[in-house]
């Protein structure tokens, strides 16, 4: 498994970092960590997908992201200057059976002292998060809601594409996709029905099948 955040360091350093990580397995709907929990570890996702959710001031639960193999979650645990003040900013839940490599902060800090170039991992984690947030901000400012829905679905299609199974099935509800796109469920349903009528997707119960990924990407532009 390749993680982009680890591409900035040498093979030896990468091997040693992975060697001190602890393999974790989570069942479907099992919580990796809750919003507000003490934060002391980073998860490198090896298989499966997780949702990242936050609670708004009104008490609503909002899905910010769906992450899969090759991605990381919980990186703020390694970035907080004072470990005693580090808390989880979101609740992360396994959407299906999921395996991660959990890297504890104390072990990561020990490697940083031994190999100063490991600091590049932190720089890459921060850069990835800034790029993601900037992209989402630009979408919310300049793209209509239907385009945001299709972009989120295209991203999810890539995340769930195993290179074998066709059509690609995205096993998420329209409520989740609406939350990811920052819009309402009726608006999401309208956007999805339009591309379904064009033969690009097929809407099922708690899932969406991508029949023509290339056409979906074109529609999302």
PDB file of N, CA and C in Angstrom, residues 3 5 43 49 70 78 81 87 109 120 127 131 138 140 153 171-172 198 203 205 216:
ATOM      1  N   UNK A   3       1.091   5.372   0.568  1.00  0.00           N
ATOM      2  CA  UNK A   3       0.471   6.555   1.167  1.00  0.00           C
ATOM      3  C   UNK A   3       1.243   7.773   0.695  1.00  0.00           C
ATOM      4  N   UNK A   5       1.494  10.674   1.810  1.00  0.00           N
ATOM      5  CA  UNK A   5       2.172  11.429   2.871  1.00  0.00           C
ATOM      6  C   UNK A   5       3.543  10.857   3.194  1.00  0.00           C
ATOM      7  N   UNK A  43      -3.944   7.467  11.759  1.00  0.00           N
ATOM      8  CA  UNK A  43      -4.316   6.206  11.113  1.00  0.00           C
ATOM      9  C   UNK A  43      -3.978   6.275   9.626  1.00  0.00           C
ATOM     10  N   UNK A  49     -13.202   1.831   3.938  1.00  0.00           N
ATOM     11  CA  UNK A  49     -13.456   3.276   3.885  1.00  0.00           C
ATOM     12  C   UNK A  49     -14.024   3.754   5.211  1.00  0.00           C
ATOM     13  N   UNK A  70      -4.852   4.221   1.184  1.00  0.00           N
ATOM     14  CA  UNK A  70      -3.832   5.163   0.743  1.00  0.00           C
ATOM     15  C   UNK A  70      -3.977   6.543   1.342  1.00  0.00           C
ATOM     16  N   UNK A  78      -0.638  14.617  15.330  1.00  0.00           N
ATOM     17  CA  UNK A  78       0.810  14.761  15.212  1.00  0.00           C
ATOM     18  C   UNK A  78       1.227  16.216  15.030  1.00  0.00           C
ATOM     19  N   UNK A  81       1.095  21.343  18.815  1.00  0.00           N
ATOM     20  CA  UNK A  81       2.354  21.634  19.502  1.00  0.00           C
ATOM     21  C   UNK A  81       2.372  21.086  20.929  1.00  0.00           C
ATOM     22  N   UNK A  87      -7.004  17.180  20.823  1.00  0.00           N
ATOM     23  CA  UNK A  87      -8.274  16.443  20.879  1.00  0.00           C
ATOM     24  C   UNK A  87      -8.763  16.197  19.455  1.00  0.00           C
ATOM     25  N   UNK A 109       7.389  10.826  17.245  1.00  0.00           N
ATOM     26  CA  UNK A 109       8.347  11.829  17.719  1.00  0.00           C
ATOM     27  C   UNK A 109       9.736  11.232  17.893  1.00  0.00           C
ATOM     28  N   UNK A 120       9.189  15.812   7.061  1.00  0.00           N
ATOM     29  CA  UNK A 120       8.551  16.047   5.764  1.00  0.00           C
ATOM     30  C   UNK A 120       7.172  15.396   5.701  1.00  0.00           C
ATOM     31  N   UNK A 127       0.105  20.055   3.907  1.00  0.00           N
ATOM     32  CA  UNK A 127      -0.116  20.547   2.544  1.00  0.00           C
ATOM     33  C   UNK A 127      -1.333  19.878   1.919  1.00  0.00           C
ATOM     34  N   UNK A 131      -4.668  21.878   0.632  1.00  0.00           N
ATOM     35  CA  UNK A 131      -5.151  21.746  -0.748  1.00  0.00           C
ATOM     36  C   UNK A 131      -6.611  21.288  -0.767  1.00  0.00           C
ATOM     37  N   UNK A 138     -13.348  26.808  -2.814  1.00  0.00           N
ATOM     38  CA  UNK A 138     -13.598  27.346  -4.150  1.00  0.00           C
ATOM     39  C   UNK A 138     -14.878  26.765  -4.742  1.00  0.00           C
ATOM     40  N   UNK A 140     -17.554  25.702  -3.062  1.00  0.00           N
ATOM     41  CA  UNK A 140     -18.712  26.299  -2.395  1.00  0.00           C
ATOM     42  C   UNK A 140     -18.947  27.735  -2.829  1.00  0.00           C
ATOM     43  N   UNK A 153     -19.697  12.743  -6.105  1.00  0.00           N
ATOM     44  CA  UNK A 153     -19.977  11.387  -6.569  1.00  0.00           C
ATOM     45  C   UNK A 153     -18.829  10.870  -7.429  1.00  0.00           C
ATOM     46  N   UNK A 171     -21.570   2.622  -2.062  1.00  0.00           N
ATOM     47  CA  UNK A 171     -22.576   2.170  -1.095  1.00  0.00           C
ATOM     48  C   UNK A 171     -22.915   3.216  -0.036  1.00  0.00           C
ATOM     49  N   UNK A 172     -23.335   4.383  -0.498  1.00  0.00           N
ATOM     50  CA  UNK A 172     -23.651   5.481   0.415  1.00  0.00           C
ATOM     51  C   UNK A 172     -25.031   6.033   0.086  1.00  0.00           C
ATOM     52  N   UNK A 198     -29.794  10.201 -18.008  1.00  0.00           N
ATOM     53  CA  UNK A 198     -28.830  10.207 -19.111  1.00  0.00           C
ATOM     54  C   UNK A 198     -28.084   8.878 -19.228  1.00  0.00           C
ATOM     55  N   UNK A 203     -29.508   4.573  -9.626  1.00  0.00           N
ATOM     56  CA  UNK A 203     -29.743   4.804  -8.206  1.00  0.00           C
ATOM     57  C   UNK A 203     -30.437   3.582  -7.614  1.00  0.00           C
ATOM     58  N   UNK A 205     -30.993   1.174  -3.672  1.00  0.00           N
ATOM     59  CA  UNK A 205     -31.263   1.384  -2.253  1.00  0.00           C
ATOM     60  C   UNK A 205     -29.947   1.498  -1.494  1.00  0.00           C
ATOM     61  N   UNK A 216     -19.630  10.839 -16.172  1.00  0.00           N
ATOM     62  CA  UNK A 216     -19.867  11.511 -14.886  1.00  0.00           C
ATOM     63  C   UNK A 216     -18.843  12.594 -14.638  1.00  0.00           C
TER      64      UNK A 216
END
